[in-house]
The first five atom37 places (N, CA, C, CB, O) and aatype in JSON, in Angstrom:
{
  "aatype": [20, 20, 20, 20, 20, 20, 20, 20, 20, 20, 20, 20, 20, 20, 20, 20, 20, 20, 20, 20, 20, 20, 20, 20, 20, 20, 20, 20, 20, 20, 20, 20, 20, 20, 20, 20, 20, 20, 20, 20, 20, 20, 20, 20, 20, 20, 20, 20, 20, 20, 20, 20, 20, 20, 20, 20, 20, 20, 20, 20, 20, 20, 20, 20, 20, 20, 20, 20, 20, 20, 20, 20, 20, 20, 20, 20, 20, 20, 20, 20, 20, 20, 20, 20, 20, 20, 20, 20, 20, 20, 20, 20, 20, 20, 20, 20, 20, 20, 20, 20, 20, 20, 20, 20, 20, 20, 20, 20, 20, 20, 20, 20, 20, 20, 20, 20, 20, 20, 20, 20, 20, 20, 20, 20, 20, 20, 20, 20, 20, 20, 20, 20, 20, 20, 20, 20, 20, 20, 20, 20, 20, 20, 20, 20, 20],
  "atom_mask": [
    [1, 1, 1, 1, 1],
    [1, 1, 1, 1, 1],
    [1, 1, 1, 1, 1],
    [1, 1, 1, 1, 1],
    [1, 1, 1, 1, 1],
    [1, 1, 1, 1, 1],
    [1, 1, 1, 1, 1],
    [1, 1, 1, 1, 1],
    [1, 1, 1, 1, 1],
    [1, 1, 1, 1, 1],
    [1, 1, 1, 1, 1],
    [1, 1, 1, 1, 1],
    [1, 1, 1, 1, 1],
    [1, 1, 1, 1, 1],
    [1, 1, 1, 1, 1],
    [1, 1, 1, 1, 1],
    [1, 1, 1, 1, 1],
    [1, 1, 1, 1, 1],
    [1, 1, 1, 1, 1],
    [1, 1, 1, 1, 1],
    [1, 1, 1, 1, 1],
    [1, 1, 1, 1, 1],
    [1, 1, 1, 1, 1],
    [1, 1, 1, 1, 1],
    [1, 1, 1, 1, 1],
    [1, 1, 1, 1, 1],
    [1, 1, 1, 1, 1],
    [1, 1, 1, 1, 1],
    [1, 1, 1, 1, 1],
    [1, 1, 1, 1, 1],
    [1, 1, 1, 1, 1],
    [1, 1, 1, 1, 1],
    [1, 1, 1, 1, 1],
    [1, 1, 1, 1, 1],
    [1, 1, 1, 1, 1],
    [1, 1, 1, 1, 1],
    [1, 1, 1, 1, 1],
    [1, 1, 1, 1, 1],
    [1, 1, 1, 1, 1],
    [1, 1, 1, 1, 1],
    [1, 1, 1, 1, 1],
    [1, 1, 1, 1, 1],
    [1, 1, 1, 1, 1],
    [1, 1, 1, 1, 1],
    [1, 1, 1, 1, 1],
    [1, 1, 1, 1, 1],
    [1, 1, 1, 1, 1],
    [1, 1, 1, 1, 1],
    [1, 1, 1, 1, 1],
    [1, 1, 1, 1, 1],
    [1, 1, 1, 1, 1],
    [1, 1, 1, 1, 1],
    [1, 1, 1, 1, 1],
    [1, 1, 1, 1, 1],
    [1, 1, 1, 1, 1],
    [1, 1, 1, 1, 1],
    [1, 1, 1, 1, 1],
    [1, 1, 1, 1, 1],
    [1, 1, 1, 1, 1],
    [1, 1, 1, 1, 1],
    [1, 1, 1, 1, 1],
    [1, 1, 1, 1, 1],
    [1, 1, 1, 1, 1],
    [1, 1, 1, 1, 1],
    [1, 1, 1, 1, 1],
    [1, 1, 1, 1, 1],
    [1, 1, 1, 1, 1],
    [1, 1, 1, 1, 1],
    [1, 1, 1, 1, 1],
    [1, 1, 1, 1, 1],
    [1, 1, 1, 1, 1],
    [1, 1, 1, 1, 1],
    [1, 1, 1, 1, 1],
    [1, 1, 1, 1, 1],
    [1, 1, 1, 1, 1],
    [1, 1, 1, 1, 1],
    [1, 1, 1, 1, 1],
    [1, 1, 1, 1, 1],
    [1, 1, 1, 1, 1],
    [1, 1, 1, 1, 1],
    [1, 1, 1, 1, 1],
    [1, 1, 1, 1, 1],
    [1, 1, 1, 1, 1],
    [1, 1, 1, 1, 1],
    [1, 1, 1, 1, 1],
    [1, 1, 1, 1, 1],
    [1, 1, 1, 1, 1],
    [1, 1, 1, 1, 1],
    [1, 1, 1, 1, 1],
    [1, 1, 1, 1, 1],
    [1, 1, 1, 1, 1],
    [1, 1, 1, 1, 1],
    [1, 1, 1, 1, 1],
    [1, 1, 1, 1, 1],
    [1, 1, 1, 1, 1],
    [1, 1, 1, 1, 1],
    [1, 1, 1, 1, 1],
    [1, 1, 1, 1, 1],
    [1, 1, 1, 1, 1],
    [1, 1, 1, 1, 1],
    [1, 1, 1, 1, 1],
    [1, 1, 1, 1, 1],
    [1, 1, 1, 1, 1],
    [1, 1, 1, 1, 1],
    [1, 1, 1, 1, 1],
    [1, 1, 1, 1, 1],
    [1, 1, 1, 1, 1],
    [1, 1, 1, 1, 1],
    [1, 1, 1, 1, 1],
    [1, 1, 1, 1, 1],
    [1, 1, 1, 1, 1],
    [1, 1, 1, 1, 1],
    [1, 1, 1, 1, 1],
    [1, 1, 1, 1, 1],
    [1, 1, 1, 1, 1],
    [1, 1, 1, 1, 1],
    [1, 1, 1, 1, 1],
    [1, 1, 1, 1, 1],
    [1, 1, 1, 1, 1],
    [1, 1, 1, 1, 1],
    [1, 1, 1, 1, 1],
    [1, 1, 1, 1, 1],
    [1, 1, 1, 1, 1],
    [1, 1, 1, 1, 1],
    [1, 1, 1, 1, 1],
    [1, 1, 1, 1, 1],
    [1, 1, 1, 1, 1],
    [1, 1, 1, 1, 1],
    [1, 1, 1, 1, 1],
    [1, 1, 1, 1, 1],
    [1, 1, 1, 1, 1],
    [1, 1, 1, 1, 1],
    [1, 1, 1, 1, 1],
    [1, 1, 1, 1, 1],
    [1, 1, 1, 1, 1],
    [1, 1, 1, 1, 1],
    [1, 1, 1, 1, 1],
    [1, 1, 1, 1, 1],
    [1, 1, 1, 1, 1],
    [1, 1, 1, 1, 1],
    [1, 1, 1, 1, 1],
    [1, 1, 1, 1, 1],
    [1, 1, 1, 1, 1],
    [1, 1, 1, 1, 1],
    [1, 1, 1, 1, 1]
  ],
  "atom_positions": [
    [[121.7, 146.85, 154.46], [121.25, 146.99, 153.0], [121.58, 146.36, 151.61], [121.46, 148.05, 152.79], [120.8, 146.17, 150.67]],
    [[123.18, 146.05, 151.72], [123.45, 145.31, 150.61], [123.46, 143.75, 150.92], [124.75, 145.79, 150.05], [123.5, 142.85, 150.09]],
    [[123.42, 143.65, 152.29], [122.76, 142.22, 153.09], [121.6, 141.79, 152.32], [122.17, 142.49, 154.75], [121.74, 140.68, 151.81]],
    [[120.33, 142.48, 152.08], [118.89, 142.37, 151.33], [119.15, 142.65, 149.72], [117.71, 143.62, 151.99], [118.51, 142.05, 148.86]],
    [[120.06, 143.53, 149.44], [120.25, 143.4, 148.19], [120.44, 142.06, 147.5], [121.18, 144.12, 147.98], [119.74, 141.68, 146.56]],
    [[121.59, 141.27, 148.13], [121.88, 140.06, 147.65], [120.86, 139.37, 147.78], [122.89, 139.48, 148.16], [120.48, 138.77, 146.77]],
    [[120.0, 139.2, 149.14], [119.25, 138.1, 148.74], [117.92, 138.32, 148.4], [119.26, 137.18, 149.63], [117.04, 137.53, 148.72]],
    [[117.69, 139.55, 147.66], [116.37, 139.57, 146.99], [117.29, 139.45, 145.04], [115.2, 141.5, 147.59], [116.87, 139.3, 143.9]],
    [[118.42, 139.61, 145.6], [119.02, 139.17, 143.55], [118.75, 137.12, 143.58], [121.96, 139.7, 143.14], [118.1, 136.38, 142.84]],
    [[119.45, 136.91, 144.6], [119.28, 135.54, 144.85], [118.12, 134.98, 144.42], [119.39, 135.27, 146.11], [117.81, 134.45, 143.35]],
    [[117.44, 135.21, 145.56], [115.42, 134.94, 145.2], [115.3, 135.35, 143.95], [114.05, 136.02, 146.19], [114.43, 134.7, 143.37]],
    [[115.79, 136.15, 143.29], [114.74, 136.51, 141.73], [115.63, 135.54, 141.06], [114.68, 138.46, 140.8], [115.15, 134.85, 140.15]],
    [[116.85, 135.4, 141.39], [117.6, 134.68, 140.21], [117.26, 132.43, 140.35], [119.81, 135.31, 140.59], [117.83, 131.47, 139.83]],
    [[115.93, 132.61, 141.43], [115.99, 130.87, 141.83], [114.73, 130.75, 140.87], [115.72, 130.21, 143.85], [114.62, 129.66, 140.3]],
    [[113.7, 131.79, 140.61], [112.33, 131.7, 139.62], [112.8, 130.88, 138.69], [111.72, 133.12, 138.87], [113.83, 130.91, 138.01]],
    [[111.54, 129.8, 138.8], [111.47, 129.44, 137.4], [112.11, 128.07, 137.32], [112.18, 130.49, 136.46], [112.67, 127.55, 138.28]],
    [[112.0, 127.56, 136.17], [113.26, 125.74, 135.88], [114.53, 125.85, 135.15], [112.49, 124.32, 134.69], [114.69, 126.7, 134.27]],
    [[115.03, 125.37, 135.35], [116.24, 125.44, 134.6], [115.9, 124.85, 133.4], [117.42, 124.82, 135.24], [114.73, 124.5, 133.28]],
    [[116.71, 124.64, 132.43], [116.63, 123.97, 131.09], [116.67, 122.43, 131.19], [117.81, 124.46, 130.2], [115.76, 121.91, 130.54]],
    [[117.6, 121.42, 131.91], [117.38, 120.29, 132.46], [116.4, 119.74, 133.35], [118.19, 120.15, 132.86], [116.48, 118.57, 133.74]],
    [[115.45, 120.53, 133.69], [114.27, 120.01, 134.77], [113.48, 120.28, 133.56], [113.83, 120.89, 136.47], [112.55, 119.49, 133.69]],
    [[113.24, 121.09, 132.19], [112.46, 121.31, 131.89], [112.95, 120.08, 130.92], [112.1, 122.63, 131.74], [111.9, 119.57, 130.53]],
    [[113.82, 119.52, 130.47], [114.19, 118.58, 129.35], [113.55, 117.21, 130.46], [116.25, 118.61, 128.76], [112.93, 116.29, 129.93]],
    [[113.65, 117.21, 131.12], [113.56, 115.85, 131.64], [111.82, 115.89, 131.75], [114.55, 115.59, 133.25], [111.19, 114.92, 131.33]],
    [[111.38, 116.64, 132.14], [109.73, 116.73, 132.1], [109.25, 116.68, 130.76], [109.14, 118.09, 132.72], [108.08, 116.29, 130.74]],
    [[109.79, 116.97, 129.42], [109.42, 116.68, 128.24], [109.37, 115.69, 127.82], [109.85, 117.11, 127.6], [108.46, 115.26, 127.1]],
    [[110.62, 114.97, 128.28], [111.12, 113.18, 128.42], [109.68, 112.46, 129.17], [112.92, 112.89, 129.81], [108.7, 111.79, 128.82]],
    [[110.06, 112.86, 129.97], [108.46, 111.78, 131.01], [107.64, 112.34, 129.88], [107.63, 112.4, 133.24], [107.19, 111.61, 129.0]],
    [[107.46, 113.59, 129.92], [105.61, 113.46, 129.07], [105.85, 112.7, 127.53], [104.68, 115.57, 128.6], [104.85, 112.2, 127.01]],
    [[106.94, 112.64, 126.91], [107.16, 112.1, 125.95], [107.02, 110.61, 125.9], [108.18, 112.52, 125.66], [106.53, 110.06, 124.91]],
    [[107.45, 109.96, 126.93], [107.25, 108.65, 127.03], [106.04, 107.72, 127.85], [108.36, 108.38, 127.46], [105.79, 106.52, 127.93]],
    [[105.53, 108.74, 128.3], [104.24, 108.38, 128.7], [102.93, 108.92, 127.4], [104.08, 109.18, 130.31], [101.72, 108.68, 127.51]],
    [[103.47, 109.52, 126.46], [102.26, 109.74, 125.28], [102.39, 108.17, 124.62], [102.67, 111.27, 123.87], [101.62, 107.22, 124.46]],
    [[103.89, 108.46, 124.33], [103.96, 106.95, 123.34], [103.26, 105.72, 123.84], [105.52, 106.38, 123.18], [102.53, 104.97, 123.19]],
    [[103.7, 105.63, 125.32], [102.6, 104.63, 126.0], [101.06, 104.31, 125.71], [102.52, 105.04, 127.23], [100.45, 103.3, 125.36]],
    [[100.57, 106.12, 126.14], [99.13, 106.33, 126.34], [98.37, 106.01, 124.52], [98.9, 108.23, 127.07], [97.26, 105.52, 124.34]],
    [[99.51, 106.53, 123.2], [99.28, 106.18, 122.08], [99.6, 105.0, 121.32], [99.58, 106.92, 121.63], [99.26, 104.79, 120.16]],
    [[100.21, 104.33, 121.96], [99.95, 102.69, 121.3], [98.96, 101.8, 122.33], [101.67, 101.7, 121.18], [99.03, 100.61, 122.01]],
    [[98.27, 101.97, 123.2], [97.4, 101.5, 123.93], [96.06, 102.06, 123.39], [97.73, 101.79, 125.28], [95.05, 101.36, 123.51]],
    [[95.99, 103.15, 122.86], [94.94, 104.0, 122.17], [94.18, 103.26, 120.85], [95.69, 105.38, 121.66], [93.06, 102.94, 120.45]],
    [[95.79, 103.23, 120.42], [95.7, 102.43, 118.74], [95.11, 100.97, 119.24], [97.63, 102.16, 117.71], [93.91, 100.74, 119.4]],
    [[96.11, 100.07, 119.45], [95.46, 99.17, 119.77], [93.96, 98.62, 119.96], [95.89, 99.16, 120.43], [93.5, 97.57, 119.52]],
    [[93.12, 99.93, 120.97], [91.7, 99.6, 121.21], [91.09, 100.24, 119.93], [91.08, 100.21, 122.69], [89.91, 99.88, 119.95]],
    [[91.26, 100.91, 118.99], [90.84, 101.6, 117.98], [90.73, 100.27, 117.05], [91.82, 102.88, 117.54], [89.74, 99.94, 116.39]],
    [[91.81, 99.67, 117.13], [91.98, 98.31, 115.81], [90.99, 97.29, 116.72], [94.12, 97.43, 115.45], [90.07, 96.82, 116.06]],
    [[91.03, 96.94, 117.93], [90.51, 96.18, 118.18], [88.67, 96.18, 117.89], [91.09, 96.12, 119.29], [88.0, 95.23, 117.48]],
    [[88.22, 97.47, 118.23], [86.67, 97.95, 117.62], [87.0, 98.19, 116.33], [85.9, 99.38, 118.28], [86.06, 98.96, 116.14]],
    [[87.52, 98.17, 115.35], [87.36, 98.06, 114.26], [87.04, 95.97, 113.74], [88.73, 98.97, 113.73], [86.25, 95.53, 112.91]],
    [[87.56, 95.55, 114.22], [87.64, 94.37, 114.36], [85.86, 93.88, 114.92], [88.99, 94.14, 115.38], [85.0, 93.34, 114.23]],
    [[85.79, 94.18, 115.96], [84.44, 93.71, 116.34], [83.1, 94.53, 115.71], [84.42, 93.79, 117.92], [81.95, 94.12, 115.58]],
    [[83.7, 95.83, 115.37], [82.44, 96.19, 114.39], [82.27, 95.52, 113.22], [82.45, 97.52, 113.93], [81.18, 94.99, 113.04]],
    [[83.12, 95.42, 112.39], [83.55, 94.2, 110.94], [82.65, 92.64, 111.47], [85.97, 93.72, 110.85], [81.92, 92.07, 110.66]],
    [[82.81, 92.19, 112.67], [82.47, 91.15, 113.13], [80.94, 91.69, 113.05], [83.2, 90.7, 114.47], [80.3, 91.08, 112.19]],
    [[80.41, 92.41, 113.54], [79.11, 92.55, 113.62], [78.55, 92.45, 112.55], [78.75, 93.51, 114.12], [77.62, 91.69, 112.31]],
    [[79.4, 93.75, 111.29], [78.77, 93.73, 110.21], [78.49, 92.63, 109.42], [79.25, 94.42, 109.63], [77.37, 92.39, 108.97]],
    [[79.64, 91.85, 109.19], [79.52, 90.51, 108.57], [78.06, 89.84, 109.06], [80.87, 89.56, 109.04], [77.05, 89.52, 108.42]],
    [[78.44, 89.76, 110.69], [76.92, 89.09, 110.8], [75.33, 89.33, 110.42], [76.79, 89.01, 111.9], [74.37, 88.57, 110.27]],
    [[75.55, 91.12, 110.32], [74.26, 91.61, 109.77], [74.1, 91.23, 108.32], [74.14, 93.13, 109.92], [73.04, 90.72, 107.96]],
    [[75.16, 91.45, 107.38], [74.89, 91.04, 106.43], [74.2, 89.48, 105.95], [75.86, 91.34, 106.07], [73.22, 89.17, 105.28]],
    [[75.08, 88.85, 106.54], [74.94, 87.53, 106.68], [73.34, 87.25, 107.0], [75.96, 87.03, 107.79], [72.76, 86.36, 106.37]],
    [[72.81, 87.83, 107.75], [71.41, 87.68, 107.93], [70.29, 88.41, 106.85], [71.21, 88.19, 109.32], [69.15, 88.05, 106.54]],
    [[71.2, 89.75, 106.34], [70.18, 90.23, 105.39], [70.2, 89.17, 103.94], [70.58, 91.95, 105.02], [69.21, 88.85, 103.27]],
    [[71.65, 88.75, 103.69], [71.53, 87.64, 102.39], [70.28, 86.59, 102.54], [73.03, 86.62, 102.28], [69.35, 86.36, 101.78]],
    [[70.65, 86.0, 103.94], [69.36, 84.85, 104.27], [67.66, 85.77, 103.88], [69.46, 84.33, 106.51], [66.92, 85.54, 102.92]],
    [[67.48, 86.69, 104.86], [66.16, 87.31, 104.69], [66.26, 87.43, 103.29], [65.84, 88.69, 105.47], [65.38, 86.76, 102.76]],
    [[67.01, 88.02, 102.47], [66.95, 88.08, 101.26], [66.37, 86.89, 100.31], [68.11, 88.39, 101.02], [65.46, 86.87, 99.47]],
    [[67.13, 86.05, 100.71], [66.82, 84.62, 100.05], [65.56, 84.11, 100.45], [67.86, 83.53, 100.42], [65.17, 83.34, 99.57]],
    [[64.88, 84.18, 101.23], [63.95, 83.72, 102.08], [62.49, 85.0, 101.4], [64.67, 83.86, 104.01], [61.4, 84.58, 101.04]],
    [[62.83, 86.26, 101.4], [61.79, 86.9, 100.86], [61.66, 86.85, 99.37], [61.83, 88.14, 101.28], [60.57, 87.2, 98.89]],
    [[62.58, 86.49, 98.59], [62.41, 86.66, 96.97], [62.58, 85.23, 97.04], [63.57, 87.69, 95.89], [63.51, 84.86, 96.33]],
    [[61.78, 83.94, 97.9], [62.16, 82.62, 97.26], [63.39, 82.49, 96.35], [61.06, 82.19, 96.47], [63.12, 82.21, 95.18]],
    [[64.49, 82.61, 96.62], [65.78, 82.22, 96.54], [66.44, 81.09, 96.64], [66.22, 82.7, 97.14], [66.55, 80.79, 97.82]],
    [[66.93, 80.34, 95.95], [67.53, 78.56, 96.7], [68.84, 79.32, 96.54], [67.32, 76.51, 95.59], [69.65, 78.43, 96.79]],
    [[69.36, 80.13, 96.34], [71.11, 80.47, 95.61], [71.16, 81.92, 96.53], [71.29, 80.83, 93.23], [70.12, 82.53, 96.78]],
    [[72.65, 82.44, 97.04], [72.36, 83.72, 97.68], [73.09, 84.89, 96.28], [73.29, 83.77, 99.54], [74.04, 84.64, 95.53]],
    [[72.54, 85.72, 96.32], [73.05, 86.67, 95.37], [74.66, 86.91, 95.22], [72.43, 87.92, 95.74], [75.45, 86.95, 96.17]],
    [[74.91, 87.04, 94.1], [75.99, 87.03, 93.84], [77.16, 88.31, 94.17], [75.78, 86.72, 92.7], [78.37, 88.37, 94.42]],
    [[76.05, 89.24, 94.02], [76.43, 91.04, 94.79], [75.34, 91.56, 95.44], [76.79, 92.42, 93.61], [74.17, 91.8, 95.18]],
    [[76.23, 91.67, 96.55], [75.49, 92.18, 97.71], [74.81, 93.64, 98.01], [76.35, 92.02, 98.64], [74.4, 94.09, 99.08]],
    [[74.82, 94.29, 96.62], [74.08, 95.33, 96.51], [72.46, 95.24, 96.48], [74.56, 95.87, 95.43], [71.74, 96.2, 96.74]],
    [[72.07, 94.19, 96.19], [70.66, 93.63, 96.45], [69.79, 93.64, 97.45], [70.65, 92.61, 96.34], [68.58, 93.81, 97.52]],
    [[71.09, 93.31, 98.61], [69.79, 93.69, 99.88], [70.13, 94.83, 100.36], [69.59, 92.68, 101.27], [70.12, 94.86, 101.59]],
    [[70.46, 95.85, 99.81], [70.37, 97.14, 100.25], [69.55, 97.97, 99.17], [71.78, 97.7, 100.53], [69.23, 99.12, 99.49]],
    [[69.17, 97.48, 97.85], [68.12, 98.0, 97.16], [66.56, 98.08, 97.17], [68.33, 97.63, 96.34], [65.94, 97.05, 96.89]],
    [[65.86, 99.23, 97.46], [64.75, 99.05, 97.72], [63.8, 98.81, 96.48], [64.46, 100.03, 98.47], [63.9, 99.32, 95.36]],
    [[62.87, 97.91, 96.94], [62.15, 97.83, 95.14], [60.89, 98.52, 95.75], [61.73, 95.85, 94.15], [60.56, 98.36, 96.92]],
    [[60.3, 99.17, 94.99], [58.59, 99.48, 95.29], [58.51, 100.31, 96.91], [57.51, 97.61, 95.39], [59.19, 101.12, 97.54]],
    [[57.34, 99.61, 97.06], [57.16, 100.06, 98.72], [58.29, 99.59, 99.95], [55.67, 99.35, 99.24], [58.34, 100.17, 101.04]],
    [[59.17, 98.44, 99.58], [59.7, 97.43, 100.32], [60.6, 98.2, 101.04], [60.28, 96.27, 99.57], [61.0, 99.28, 100.59]],
    [[61.06, 97.66, 102.4], [62.16, 98.14, 102.95], [63.43, 97.39, 102.22], [62.07, 97.95, 104.49], [63.38, 96.22, 101.82]],
    [[64.55, 98.21, 102.12], [65.62, 97.14, 101.8], [66.14, 96.29, 102.8], [66.74, 97.7, 101.28], [66.23, 96.86, 103.89]],
    [[66.5, 95.15, 102.79], [67.37, 94.24, 103.34], [67.97, 94.14, 104.37], [68.05, 94.09, 102.83], [67.91, 93.32, 105.28]],
    [[68.61, 95.08, 104.21], [69.99, 95.88, 104.69], [70.02, 97.05, 105.21], [70.83, 96.11, 103.76], [70.56, 97.73, 104.33]],
    [[69.76, 97.81, 106.18], [69.6, 99.29, 106.32], [71.42, 100.19, 105.83], [69.02, 99.54, 108.31], [72.6, 99.85, 105.84]],
    [[70.83, 101.11, 105.55], [72.64, 101.98, 105.78], [73.04, 102.41, 104.29], [74.28, 100.62, 106.46], [73.89, 103.29, 104.14]],
    [[72.29, 101.67, 102.93], [72.93, 102.1, 102.15], [73.9, 101.56, 101.69], [73.13, 102.9, 102.4], [73.97, 100.39, 102.05]],
    [[74.95, 101.99, 100.85], [75.9, 101.43, 100.62], [76.81, 101.56, 101.29], [76.16, 101.53, 99.75], [77.68, 100.7, 101.15]],
    [[77.08, 102.74, 102.39], [77.81, 101.98, 103.89], [77.73, 101.48, 104.65], [78.18, 102.21, 104.58], [78.32, 101.59, 105.73]],
    [[76.84, 100.65, 104.26], [76.88, 99.59, 105.25], [77.7, 98.37, 104.41], [75.24, 99.16, 105.78], [77.74, 97.37, 105.12]],
    [[78.13, 98.25, 103.56], [78.52, 97.37, 102.8], [80.24, 97.76, 102.14], [77.3, 97.28, 101.75], [80.82, 97.49, 101.09]],
    [[80.63, 98.58, 103.51], [82.32, 99.44, 103.53], [82.43, 98.89, 104.86], [82.55, 101.53, 103.42], [81.58, 99.06, 105.74]],
    [[83.59, 98.19, 105.01], [84.02, 97.6, 106.19], [85.0, 98.71, 106.59], [84.64, 96.1, 106.04], [85.48, 99.49, 105.77]],
    [[85.28, 98.71, 108.13], [85.71, 99.7, 108.9], [87.22, 100.39, 108.16], [85.87, 99.02, 110.43], [87.55, 101.57, 108.22]],
    [[87.9, 99.38, 107.54], [89.15, 100.21, 106.64], [88.63, 100.27, 105.26], [90.77, 99.37, 106.58], [89.37, 99.85, 104.38]],
    [[87.74, 100.63, 105.01], [87.03, 101.03, 103.68], [87.17, 99.91, 102.46], [87.7, 102.48, 103.15], [87.13, 100.22, 101.27]],
    [[87.3, 98.85, 102.84], [87.32, 98.11, 101.69], [86.1, 97.43, 101.49], [88.35, 97.23, 101.68], [85.43, 97.67, 102.5]],
    [[85.35, 96.59, 100.61], [84.04, 96.42, 100.51], [83.92, 95.13, 101.19], [83.5, 96.48, 99.11], [84.89, 94.38, 101.3]],
    [[82.65, 94.82, 101.72], [82.44, 93.54, 102.05], [82.05, 92.52, 100.69], [81.31, 93.6, 103.13], [81.31, 92.98, 99.81]],
    [[82.48, 91.45, 100.6], [82.09, 90.6, 99.99], [81.23, 89.37, 100.17], [82.87, 90.44, 99.69], [80.69, 89.19, 101.26]],
    [[81.05, 88.39, 99.06], [80.36, 87.47, 99.27], [81.06, 85.89, 98.8], [79.14, 87.91, 98.63], [81.09, 85.82, 97.57]],
    [[81.46, 84.97, 99.28], [81.66, 83.65, 98.72], [80.92, 83.06, 98.72], [82.36, 82.98, 99.05], [80.46, 82.69, 99.8]],
    [[80.19, 82.49, 97.19], [79.13, 81.33, 97.01], [80.26, 79.89, 96.71], [77.88, 81.76, 95.42], [81.27, 79.76, 96.02]],
    [[79.37, 78.83, 97.74], [79.93, 77.63, 97.07], [78.3, 76.82, 97.41], [81.68, 76.87, 97.91], [77.74, 76.38, 98.41]],
    [[78.03, 76.93, 96.16], [76.36, 76.57, 96.28], [75.46, 76.63, 96.53], [75.95, 76.15, 96.46], [74.7, 77.32, 95.85]],
    [[75.03, 75.98, 97.6], [73.64, 77.17, 98.25], [74.42, 77.73, 99.87], [71.5, 75.94, 98.74], [73.78, 78.27, 100.77]],
    [[75.82, 77.45, 99.9], [75.95, 77.99, 100.7], [77.04, 79.33, 101.08], [75.94, 77.09, 101.19], [78.1, 78.89, 100.63]],
    [[77.31, 80.57, 101.6], [77.95, 81.19, 101.33], [78.49, 82.27, 102.46], [77.43, 81.48, 100.37], [77.8, 82.54, 103.44]],
    [[79.68, 82.81, 102.26], [80.32, 83.58, 103.65], [80.76, 84.78, 102.92], [81.74, 82.74, 104.58], [81.24, 85.17, 101.86]],
    [[80.24, 85.21, 104.32], [80.83, 87.13, 104.14], [81.96, 87.05, 104.73], [79.89, 88.57, 105.01], [82.4, 86.3, 105.6]],
    [[82.44, 88.05, 104.09], [83.86, 88.22, 103.94], [84.78, 89.73, 103.98], [84.03, 87.6, 102.68], [85.13, 90.14, 102.87]],
    [[85.16, 90.54, 105.15], [86.05, 91.43, 105.15], [87.28, 91.51, 104.65], [86.15, 91.63, 106.01], [87.68, 90.36, 104.82]],
    [[88.22, 92.15, 104.1], [89.51, 91.3, 104.0], [90.17, 91.76, 105.21], [90.46, 91.52, 102.6], [91.28, 91.26, 105.4]],
    [[89.71, 92.72, 106.21], [90.55, 93.08, 107.31], [91.46, 94.48, 107.13], [91.48, 91.85, 107.55], [91.44, 95.48, 106.42]],
    [[92.22, 93.92, 108.16], [93.17, 95.64, 108.29], [93.9, 95.37, 107.55], [94.04, 96.31, 109.64], [93.87, 96.46, 106.99]],
    [[94.82, 94.66, 106.81], [95.8, 94.54, 105.25], [94.67, 94.85, 104.57], [96.64, 92.89, 104.63], [94.76, 96.06, 104.79]],
    [[93.61, 94.75, 103.87], [92.98, 94.72, 103.14], [93.46, 94.27, 101.73], [92.54, 95.67, 103.31], [93.59, 94.94, 100.7]],
    [[93.67, 92.99, 101.95], [94.25, 91.83, 101.07], [94.0, 90.93, 101.61], [95.55, 91.7, 100.75], [94.21, 90.57, 102.77]],
    [[93.2, 90.2, 100.24], [91.82, 88.56, 100.53], [92.59, 87.55, 100.82], [90.75, 87.8, 98.99], [93.82, 87.54, 100.71]],
    [[91.82, 86.58, 101.27], [92.41, 85.58, 101.4], [94.02, 85.82, 102.33], [92.44, 85.08, 99.96], [95.17, 85.78, 101.89]],
    [[93.72, 85.97, 103.17], [95.45, 86.37, 104.68], [94.54, 86.26, 106.15], [96.49, 88.93, 104.64], [93.32, 86.28, 106.24]],
    [[95.43, 86.16, 107.14], [95.4, 85.05, 108.79], [93.88, 86.58, 108.72], [97.64, 85.06, 110.78], [92.69, 86.3, 108.87]],
    [[94.34, 87.86, 108.5], [93.38, 88.43, 109.44], [92.08, 88.9, 108.82], [93.99, 89.55, 110.15], [91.4, 89.77, 109.37]],
    [[91.7, 88.22, 107.45], [90.52, 88.54, 106.84], [89.01, 88.09, 108.43], [90.52, 87.35, 105.03], [89.44, 87.38, 109.34]],
    [[87.65, 88.5, 108.52], [87.22, 88.4, 108.82], [85.95, 87.74, 107.81], [87.49, 89.18, 109.45], [85.5, 88.11, 106.72]],
    [[85.58, 86.54, 108.77], [84.89, 85.7, 107.74], [83.58, 85.31, 108.52], [85.81, 84.35, 107.22], [83.72, 84.93, 109.68]],
    [[82.13, 85.38, 107.88], [81.3, 84.87, 108.41], [80.97, 83.41, 109.16], [80.77, 85.12, 107.7], [80.2, 83.2, 110.1]],
    [[81.78, 82.5, 108.44], [82.45, 81.25, 108.74], [82.58, 81.06, 109.95], [83.6, 81.1, 108.23], [81.97, 80.36, 110.76]],
    [[83.86, 82.09, 110.05], [84.74, 81.69, 111.52], [83.95, 82.0, 112.84], [86.25, 82.64, 111.67], [83.86, 81.25, 113.81]],
    [[83.29, 83.47, 112.69], [82.32, 83.97, 113.65], [81.66, 82.92, 113.58], [81.55, 85.23, 113.44], [82.09, 82.37, 114.59]],
    [[80.88, 82.16, 113.13], [79.76, 81.22, 113.56], [80.75, 80.16, 114.1], [78.61, 80.66, 112.29], [80.28, 79.8, 115.18]],
    [[82.01, 79.43, 113.82], [82.75, 78.39, 114.16], [83.0, 78.7, 115.47], [83.89, 78.15, 113.36], [82.94, 77.83, 116.35]],
    [[83.36, 80.22, 115.76], [83.87, 80.47, 117.07], [82.67, 80.42, 118.13], [84.62, 81.87, 117.09], [82.89, 80.01, 119.27]],
    [[81.44, 80.84, 117.74], [80.1, 80.63, 118.91], [79.88, 79.56, 119.16], [78.75, 81.06, 118.64], [79.04, 79.38, 120.04]],
    [[80.61, 78.14, 118.4], [79.66, 76.97, 118.76], [80.5, 76.69, 119.28], [78.95, 76.0, 117.96], [80.04, 75.78, 119.97]],
    [[82.29, 76.83, 119.7], [83.42, 76.35, 120.7], [82.88, 76.84, 121.89], [84.98, 76.91, 120.46], [83.47, 76.68, 122.96]]
  ]
}
């Protein structure tokens, strides 16, 4: 009977995991989580850039439609005119003022050079005239290439 008691004690002391085993598992999960989080963060940023490019293109089209519809030879200096409803007419750009806010919570802006214009998002850094700006003229150029 003494032999059985010792076997039961040995069996019961072997249940569960040691602290070292748990620490190894936690470390591995931490490494995998970090790698996964970096991939997700990069994907989210790419999605924001794609959404901004699409919005810049839509706003550019709405400004063009505004110029044709209102018989204007120059683009408006304020983008809000393309979201304002006049009388029974629909706005040139749906979505209200939210349609003029980029994925980084900055405002889309218009840069006018004579009769030509460019729609711009300041991009992820939020600063104007930097490398990461999303501009309608760059989108057009990449389509031609």
